Structure formats: C-alpha cells, structure tokens
Coordinates of N, CA and C in Angstrom, one line a residue:
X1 N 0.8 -1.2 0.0 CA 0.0 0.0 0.0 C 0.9 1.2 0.0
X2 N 0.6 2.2 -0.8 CA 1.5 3.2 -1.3 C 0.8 4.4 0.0
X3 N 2.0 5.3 0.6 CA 1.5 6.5 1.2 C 0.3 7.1 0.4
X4 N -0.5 7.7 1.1 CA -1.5 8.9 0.7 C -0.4 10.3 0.4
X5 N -0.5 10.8 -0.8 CA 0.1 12.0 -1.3 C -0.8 12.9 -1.7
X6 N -0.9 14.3 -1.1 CA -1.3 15.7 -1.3 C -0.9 16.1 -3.3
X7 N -1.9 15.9 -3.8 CA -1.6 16.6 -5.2 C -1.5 17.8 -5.4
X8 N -0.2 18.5 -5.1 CA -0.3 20.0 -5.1 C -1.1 20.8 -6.3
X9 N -1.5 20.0 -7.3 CA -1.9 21.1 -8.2 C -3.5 21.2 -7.9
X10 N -4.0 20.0 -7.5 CA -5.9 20.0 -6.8 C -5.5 21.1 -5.4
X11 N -4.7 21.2 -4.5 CA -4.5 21.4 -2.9 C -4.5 23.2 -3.5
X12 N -3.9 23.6 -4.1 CA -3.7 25.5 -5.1 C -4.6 25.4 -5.5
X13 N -5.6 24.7 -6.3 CA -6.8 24.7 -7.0 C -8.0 24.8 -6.6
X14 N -7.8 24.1 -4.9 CA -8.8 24.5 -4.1 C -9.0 25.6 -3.1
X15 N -7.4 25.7 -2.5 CA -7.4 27.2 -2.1 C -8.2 28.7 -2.9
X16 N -7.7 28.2 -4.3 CA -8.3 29.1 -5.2 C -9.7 29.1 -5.2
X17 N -10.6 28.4 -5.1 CA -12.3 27.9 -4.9 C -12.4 28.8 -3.8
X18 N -12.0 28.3 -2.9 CA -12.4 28.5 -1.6 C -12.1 29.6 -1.3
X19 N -11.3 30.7 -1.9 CA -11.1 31.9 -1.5 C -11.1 33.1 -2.4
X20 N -11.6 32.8 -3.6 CA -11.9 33.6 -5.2 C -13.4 33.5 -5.3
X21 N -14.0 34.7 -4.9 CA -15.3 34.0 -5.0 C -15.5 34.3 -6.9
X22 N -14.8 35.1 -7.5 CA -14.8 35.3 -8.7 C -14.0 34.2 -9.8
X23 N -13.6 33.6 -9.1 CA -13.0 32.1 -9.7 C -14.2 31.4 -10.5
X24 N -14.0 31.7 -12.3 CA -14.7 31.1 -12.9 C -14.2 29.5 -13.2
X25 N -15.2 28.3 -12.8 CA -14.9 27.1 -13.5 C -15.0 26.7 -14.7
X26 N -13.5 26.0 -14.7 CA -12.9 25.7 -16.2 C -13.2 24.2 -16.4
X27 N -14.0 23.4 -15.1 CA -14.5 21.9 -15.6 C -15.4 21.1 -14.8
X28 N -15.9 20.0 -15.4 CA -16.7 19.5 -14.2 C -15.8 19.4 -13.2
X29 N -14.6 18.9 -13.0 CA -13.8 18.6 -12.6 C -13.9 19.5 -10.8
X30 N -13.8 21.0 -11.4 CA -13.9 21.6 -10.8 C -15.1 22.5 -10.4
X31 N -16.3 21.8 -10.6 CA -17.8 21.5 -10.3 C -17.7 20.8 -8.9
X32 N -17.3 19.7 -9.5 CA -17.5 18.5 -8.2 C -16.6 19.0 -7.2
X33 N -15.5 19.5 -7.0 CA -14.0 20.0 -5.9 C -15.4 20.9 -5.5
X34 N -15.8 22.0 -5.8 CA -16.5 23.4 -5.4 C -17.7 22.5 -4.4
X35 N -18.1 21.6 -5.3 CA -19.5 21.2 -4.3 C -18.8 20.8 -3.0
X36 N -17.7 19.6 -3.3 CA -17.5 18.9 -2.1 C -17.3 19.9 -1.2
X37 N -16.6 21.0 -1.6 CA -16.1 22.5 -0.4 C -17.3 23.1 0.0
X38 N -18.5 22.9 -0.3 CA -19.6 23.3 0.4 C -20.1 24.9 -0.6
X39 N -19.3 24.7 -1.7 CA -19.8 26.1 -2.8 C -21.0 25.5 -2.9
X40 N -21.9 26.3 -3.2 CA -23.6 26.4 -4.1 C -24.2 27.7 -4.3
X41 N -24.5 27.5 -5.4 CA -25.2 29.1 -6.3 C -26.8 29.0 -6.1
X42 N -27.3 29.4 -5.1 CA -28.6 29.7 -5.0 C -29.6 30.2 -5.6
X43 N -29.8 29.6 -7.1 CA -30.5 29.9 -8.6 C -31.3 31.2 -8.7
X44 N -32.1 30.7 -7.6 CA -32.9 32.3 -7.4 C -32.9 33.4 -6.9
X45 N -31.2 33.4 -6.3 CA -30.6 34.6 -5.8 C -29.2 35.2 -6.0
X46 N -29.3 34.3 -7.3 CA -27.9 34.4 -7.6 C -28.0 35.7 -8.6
X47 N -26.5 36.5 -8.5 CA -26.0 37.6 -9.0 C -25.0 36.9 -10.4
X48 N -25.1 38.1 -11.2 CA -24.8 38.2 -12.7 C -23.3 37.2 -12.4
X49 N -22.3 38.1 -11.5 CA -21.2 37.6 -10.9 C -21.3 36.0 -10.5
X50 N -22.4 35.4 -9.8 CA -22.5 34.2 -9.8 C -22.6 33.1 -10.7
X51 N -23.4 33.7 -11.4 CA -23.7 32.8 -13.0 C -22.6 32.9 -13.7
X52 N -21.5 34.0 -13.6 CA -20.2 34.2 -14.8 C -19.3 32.8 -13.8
X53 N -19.5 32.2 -12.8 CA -18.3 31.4 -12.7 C -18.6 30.1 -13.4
X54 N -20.3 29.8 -13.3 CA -19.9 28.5 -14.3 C -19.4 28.5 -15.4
X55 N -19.0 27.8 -16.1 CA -18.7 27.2 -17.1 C -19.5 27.1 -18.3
X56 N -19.0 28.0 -19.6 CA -19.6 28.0 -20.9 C -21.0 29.1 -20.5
X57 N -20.9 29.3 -19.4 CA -22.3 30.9 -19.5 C -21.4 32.2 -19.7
X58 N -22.4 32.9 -20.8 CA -21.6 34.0 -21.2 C -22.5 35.0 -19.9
X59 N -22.2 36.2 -20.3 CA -22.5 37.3 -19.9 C -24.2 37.7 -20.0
X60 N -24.6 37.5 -21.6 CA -25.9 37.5 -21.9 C -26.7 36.6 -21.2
X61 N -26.6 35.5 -20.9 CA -27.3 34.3 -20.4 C -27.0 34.6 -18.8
X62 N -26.1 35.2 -18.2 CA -26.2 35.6 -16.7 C -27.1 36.7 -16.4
X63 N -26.9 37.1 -17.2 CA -27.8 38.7 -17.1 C -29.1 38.4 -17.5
X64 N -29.5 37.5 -18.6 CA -30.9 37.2 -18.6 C -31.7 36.1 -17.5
X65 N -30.5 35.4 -16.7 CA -31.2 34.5 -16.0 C -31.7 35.5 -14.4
X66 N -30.6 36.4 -14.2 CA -31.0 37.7 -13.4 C -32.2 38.2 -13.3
X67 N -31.7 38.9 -14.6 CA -33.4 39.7 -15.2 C -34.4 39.2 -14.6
X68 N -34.7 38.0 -14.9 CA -35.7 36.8 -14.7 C -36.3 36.8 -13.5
X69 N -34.9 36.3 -12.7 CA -35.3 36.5 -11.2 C -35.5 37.6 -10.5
X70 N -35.1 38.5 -10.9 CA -35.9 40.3 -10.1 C -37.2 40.4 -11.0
X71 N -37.5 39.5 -12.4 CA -39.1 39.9 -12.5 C -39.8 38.7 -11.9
X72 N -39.5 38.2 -10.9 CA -40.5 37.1 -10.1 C -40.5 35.7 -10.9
X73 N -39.3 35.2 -11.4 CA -40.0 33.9 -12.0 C -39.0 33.4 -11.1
X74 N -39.3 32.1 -11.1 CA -38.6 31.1 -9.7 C -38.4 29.8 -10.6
X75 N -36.8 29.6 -10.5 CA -36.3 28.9 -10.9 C -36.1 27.1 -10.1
X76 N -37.0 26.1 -10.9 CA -37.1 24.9 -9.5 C -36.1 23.7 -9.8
X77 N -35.4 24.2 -11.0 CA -35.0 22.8 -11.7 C -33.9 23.3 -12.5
X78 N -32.7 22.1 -12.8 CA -32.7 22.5 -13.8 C -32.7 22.7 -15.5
X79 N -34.4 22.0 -15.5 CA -34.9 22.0 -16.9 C -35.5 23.2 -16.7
X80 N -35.8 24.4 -15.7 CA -36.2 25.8 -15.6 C -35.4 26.3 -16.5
X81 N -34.1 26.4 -15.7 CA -33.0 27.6 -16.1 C -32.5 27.1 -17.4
X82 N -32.6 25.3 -18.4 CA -31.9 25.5 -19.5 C -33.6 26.0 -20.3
X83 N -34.6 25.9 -19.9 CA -35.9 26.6 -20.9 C -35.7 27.7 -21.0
X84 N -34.7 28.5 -19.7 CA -35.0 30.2 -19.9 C -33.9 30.2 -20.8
X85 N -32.9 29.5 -21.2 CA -31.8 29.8 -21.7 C -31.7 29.3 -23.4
X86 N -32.8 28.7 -23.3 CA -32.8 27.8 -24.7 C -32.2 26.9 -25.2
X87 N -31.7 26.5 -24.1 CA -30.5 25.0 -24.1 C -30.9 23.8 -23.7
X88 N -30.2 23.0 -24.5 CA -30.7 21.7 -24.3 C -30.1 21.0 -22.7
X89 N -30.9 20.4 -22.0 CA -30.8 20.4 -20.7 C -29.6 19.6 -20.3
X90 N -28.7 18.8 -21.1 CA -27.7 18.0 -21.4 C -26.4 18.8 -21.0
X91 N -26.6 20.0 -21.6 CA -26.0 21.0 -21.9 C -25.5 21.9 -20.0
X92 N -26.5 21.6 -19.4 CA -26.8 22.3 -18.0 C -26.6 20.9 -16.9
X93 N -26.5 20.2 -17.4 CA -26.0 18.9 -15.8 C -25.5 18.8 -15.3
X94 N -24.1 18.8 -16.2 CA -22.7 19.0 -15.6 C -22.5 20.2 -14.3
X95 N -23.7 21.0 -14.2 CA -23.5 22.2 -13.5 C -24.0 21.9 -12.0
X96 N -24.9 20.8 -12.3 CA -25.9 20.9 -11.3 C -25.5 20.8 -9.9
X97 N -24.5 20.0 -9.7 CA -24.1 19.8 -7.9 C -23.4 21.0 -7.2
X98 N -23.6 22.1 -7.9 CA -23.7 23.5 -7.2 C -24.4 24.3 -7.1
X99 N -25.4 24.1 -8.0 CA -26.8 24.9 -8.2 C -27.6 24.2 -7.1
X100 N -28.1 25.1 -6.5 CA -29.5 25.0 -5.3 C -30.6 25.4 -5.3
X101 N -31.5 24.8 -6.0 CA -32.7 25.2 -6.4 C -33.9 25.1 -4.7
X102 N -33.9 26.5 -4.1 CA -33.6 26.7 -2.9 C -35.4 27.0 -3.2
X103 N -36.6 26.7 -1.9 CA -37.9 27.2 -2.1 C -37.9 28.6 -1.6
X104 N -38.4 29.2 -2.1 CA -38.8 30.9 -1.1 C -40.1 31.0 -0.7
X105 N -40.9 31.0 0.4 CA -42.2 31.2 0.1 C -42.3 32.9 0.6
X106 N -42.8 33.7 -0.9 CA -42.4 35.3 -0.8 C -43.4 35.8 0.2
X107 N -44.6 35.1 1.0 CA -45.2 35.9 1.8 C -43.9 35.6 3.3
X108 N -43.5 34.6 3.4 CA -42.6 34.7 4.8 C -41.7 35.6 4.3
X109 N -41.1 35.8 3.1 CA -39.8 36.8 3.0 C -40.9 38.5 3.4
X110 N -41.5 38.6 2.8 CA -42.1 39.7 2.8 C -42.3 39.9 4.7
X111 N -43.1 39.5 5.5 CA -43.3 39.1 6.7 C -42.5 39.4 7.8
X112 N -42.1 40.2 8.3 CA -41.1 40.0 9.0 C -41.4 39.4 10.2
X113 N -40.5 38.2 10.9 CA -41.1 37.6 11.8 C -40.8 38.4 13.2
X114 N -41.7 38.3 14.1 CA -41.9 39.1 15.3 C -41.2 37.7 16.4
X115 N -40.4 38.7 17.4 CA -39.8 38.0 18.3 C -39.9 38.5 19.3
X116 N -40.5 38.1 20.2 CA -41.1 38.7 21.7 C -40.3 38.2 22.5
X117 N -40.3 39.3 24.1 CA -39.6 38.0 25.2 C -41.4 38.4 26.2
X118 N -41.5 37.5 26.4 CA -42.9 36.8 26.6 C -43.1 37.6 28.6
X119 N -41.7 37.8 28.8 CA -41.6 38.4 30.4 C -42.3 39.7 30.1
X120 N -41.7 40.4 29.1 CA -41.7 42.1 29.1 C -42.8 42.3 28.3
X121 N -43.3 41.5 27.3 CA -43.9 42.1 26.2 C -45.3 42.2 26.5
X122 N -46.2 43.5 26.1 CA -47.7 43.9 26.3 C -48.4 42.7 25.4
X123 N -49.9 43.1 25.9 CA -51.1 42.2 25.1 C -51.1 42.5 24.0
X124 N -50.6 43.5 23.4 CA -50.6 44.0 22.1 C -49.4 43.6 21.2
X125 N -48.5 43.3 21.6 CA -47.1 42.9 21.3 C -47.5 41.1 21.4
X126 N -48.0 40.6 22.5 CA -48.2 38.8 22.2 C -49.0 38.4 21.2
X127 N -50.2 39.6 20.8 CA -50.9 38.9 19.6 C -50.5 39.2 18.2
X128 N -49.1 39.9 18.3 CA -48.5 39.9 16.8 C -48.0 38.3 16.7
X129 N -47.6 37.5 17.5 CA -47.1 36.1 17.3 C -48.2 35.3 17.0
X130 N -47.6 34.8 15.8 CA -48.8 33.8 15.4 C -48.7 32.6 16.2
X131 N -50.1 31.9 16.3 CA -49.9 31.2 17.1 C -50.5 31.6 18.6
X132 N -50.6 32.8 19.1 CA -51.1 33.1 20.0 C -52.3 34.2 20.2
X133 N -53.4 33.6 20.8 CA -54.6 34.3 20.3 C -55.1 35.1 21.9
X134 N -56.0 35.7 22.0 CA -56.5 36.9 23.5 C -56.4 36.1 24.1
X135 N -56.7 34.7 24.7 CA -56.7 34.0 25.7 C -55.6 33.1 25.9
X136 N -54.6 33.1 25.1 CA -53.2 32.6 25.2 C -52.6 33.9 25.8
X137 N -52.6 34.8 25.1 CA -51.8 36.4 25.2 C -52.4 36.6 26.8
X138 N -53.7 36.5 27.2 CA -53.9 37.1 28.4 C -52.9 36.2 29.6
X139 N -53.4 35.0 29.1 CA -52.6 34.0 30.4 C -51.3 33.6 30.7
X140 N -50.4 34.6 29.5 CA -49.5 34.6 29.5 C -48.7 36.0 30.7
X141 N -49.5 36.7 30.3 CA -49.5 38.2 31.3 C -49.7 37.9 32.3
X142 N -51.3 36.8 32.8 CA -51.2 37.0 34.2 C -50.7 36.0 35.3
X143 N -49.9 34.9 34.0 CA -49.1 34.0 35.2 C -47.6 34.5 35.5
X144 N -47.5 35.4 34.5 CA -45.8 36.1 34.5 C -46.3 36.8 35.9
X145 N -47.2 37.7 36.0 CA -47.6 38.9 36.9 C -47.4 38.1 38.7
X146 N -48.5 36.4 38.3 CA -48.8 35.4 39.5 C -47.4 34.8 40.0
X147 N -46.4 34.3 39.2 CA -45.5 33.2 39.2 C -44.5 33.9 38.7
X148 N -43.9 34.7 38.3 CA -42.8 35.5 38.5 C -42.6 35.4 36.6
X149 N -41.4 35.7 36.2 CA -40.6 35.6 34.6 C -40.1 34.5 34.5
X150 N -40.4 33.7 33.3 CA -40.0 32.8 32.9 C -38.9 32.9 32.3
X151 N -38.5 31.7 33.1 CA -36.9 31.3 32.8 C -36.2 30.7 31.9
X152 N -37.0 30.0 31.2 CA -36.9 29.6 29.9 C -37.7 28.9 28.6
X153 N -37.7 28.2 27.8 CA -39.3 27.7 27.1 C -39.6 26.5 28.0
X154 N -38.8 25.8 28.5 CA -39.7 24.5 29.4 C -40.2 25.2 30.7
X155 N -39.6 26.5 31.0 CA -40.4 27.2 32.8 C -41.8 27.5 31.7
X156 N -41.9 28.2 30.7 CA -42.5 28.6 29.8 C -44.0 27.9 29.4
X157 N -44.0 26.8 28.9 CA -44.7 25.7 29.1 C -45.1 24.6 30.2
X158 N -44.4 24.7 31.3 CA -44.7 24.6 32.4 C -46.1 25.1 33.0
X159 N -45.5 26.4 33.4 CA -45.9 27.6 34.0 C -47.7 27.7 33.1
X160 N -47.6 27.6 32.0 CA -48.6 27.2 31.4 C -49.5 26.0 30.7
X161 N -48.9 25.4 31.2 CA -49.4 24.0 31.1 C -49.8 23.7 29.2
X162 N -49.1 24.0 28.3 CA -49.0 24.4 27.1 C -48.8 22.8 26.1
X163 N -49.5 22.5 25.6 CA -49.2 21.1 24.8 C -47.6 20.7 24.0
X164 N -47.0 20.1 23.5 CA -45.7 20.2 23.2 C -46.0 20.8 21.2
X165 N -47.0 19.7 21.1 CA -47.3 20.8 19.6 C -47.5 22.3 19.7
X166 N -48.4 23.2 20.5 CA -48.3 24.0 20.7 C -47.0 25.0 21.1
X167 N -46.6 24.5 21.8 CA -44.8 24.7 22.3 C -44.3 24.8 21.1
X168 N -44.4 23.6 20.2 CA -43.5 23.7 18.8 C -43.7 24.6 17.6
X169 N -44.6 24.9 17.8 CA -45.1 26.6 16.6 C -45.1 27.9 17.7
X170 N -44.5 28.0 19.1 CA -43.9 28.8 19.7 C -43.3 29.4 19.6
X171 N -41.9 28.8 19.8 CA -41.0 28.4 20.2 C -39.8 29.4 19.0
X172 N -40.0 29.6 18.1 CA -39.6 29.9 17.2 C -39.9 31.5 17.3
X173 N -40.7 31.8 17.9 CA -41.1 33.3 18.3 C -40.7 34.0 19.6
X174 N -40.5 33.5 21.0 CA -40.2 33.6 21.8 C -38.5 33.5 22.2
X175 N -38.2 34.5 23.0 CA -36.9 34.5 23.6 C -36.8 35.3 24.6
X176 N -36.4 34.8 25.6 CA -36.4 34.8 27.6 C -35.1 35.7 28.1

C-alpha cells in the first residue's frame, strides 16, 4: 500500500475555490472540488457575478437569467434555467451539484417575523405572534404577573401548562 500524497496542483486549485469568489470554472472537474467544499449558487438569488463562474455561460445568459429572477420567476430545476436559456438540458447537468434550487415562500420573505420575550412584552405585542390568540396572550400576562418571569421555554410551558405541539409553533417566536 502506497503512502496517501497531497496533489499540489488539486491542494492550489482548491485554495483558489475557496477563497476567489470570482473564480470562474474551467471543468466538471472543478464543479464537483466546489461542491465537495460546500460552494452552491442559489439559482434564485444568484448575482450576474455568480452565474459568470460556471462554465460556458456568457454574460448574456447571466444577465438574462438575473433579469428573470428580479421579474418574479422562480427557478425549481434545472430544466427551468436551461428553458430560460434555450439550451438543451444535457447542456446544464454538468452544473448541477452547485446549483440550489432553494424554495422561497415570498409571503414569509415579505413578513417579518416578530420575536417577543414573553416576560416584558404587552397584550398587544403577544398577539402579533402567530400562534397566539386573547386568551393565550392574556394567560401569559397574568401567570408572569402570579408566578414571577420565565426562565426559559420549558419554565415557559410549564408555567402554562402548554401542549408540546403548541410549544412547537412557539417556540420559534419567543426569547427569555
């Protein structure tokens, strides 16, 4: 069994990945290195700059796959992005294990989520949390008022005797 040897020319090649974010790829080769390193182009949020590192996309085809996505079309595949591009999808595979065809649901982006700490915050501040309606919001006020601030989400659910499903569409909104 032969030693394990460092291939200096992959070991510079990767440094280069990993620290050029404008390092355009010159192969699959260097497709698959980028993925293993944890690179991925987030199709639907990807910048002109992002699209110029694959391989064989010009300029025109970055900029139009851009365009695209600031006029609301959502890219899920990638037989999307070679339909927007007019290329045969054969053409687009080789790309794929960096591409992230990531979901957005645009009313959560739009939404901003409200984060309460459930000690301090008014009746009017608990019913921005979804999940919590007058008679959660009130009993939340007046066991903090009866039984002091909660100490954390299990004093939390305790203190209110709160189901674990319920706790779990919480939980994500609260901080102590």
């Amino acid at each position: 069994m032969q030693p394990f040897r460092f291939n200096p020319r992959l070991q510079r090649l990767r440094e280069r990945i990993l620290h050029d974010p404008y390092y355009r790829f010159q192969s699959g080769e260097e497709i698959a290195i980028a993925s293993q390193l944890g690179i991925s182009i987030d199709v639907n949020h990807a910048t002109v700059d992002d699209w110029l590192r694959l391989p064989g996309l010009s300029i025109h085809q970055s900029r139009t796959l851009v365009q695209l996505s600031q006029a609301g079309v959502k890219f899920y595949s990638i037989e999307d992005i070679a339909a927007a591009l007019s290329l045969p999808v054969t053409r687009l595979q080789p790309l794929q294990p960096i591409l992230n065809f990531a979901y957005y649901d645009d009313e959560s982006i739009d939404t901003p989520v409200v984060i309460v700490n459930p000690n301090t915050a008014s009746l009017e501040i608990l019913l921005k949390v979804p999940f919590i309606d007058v008679d959660l919001a009130k009993a939340i006020i007046q066991t903090r008022e009866n039984h002091g601030f909660y100490t954390s989400i299990v004093d939390f659910q305790k203190k209110l005797n709160l189901a674990g499903d319920v706790l779990a569409q919480l939980m994500y909104y609260l901080r102590f």
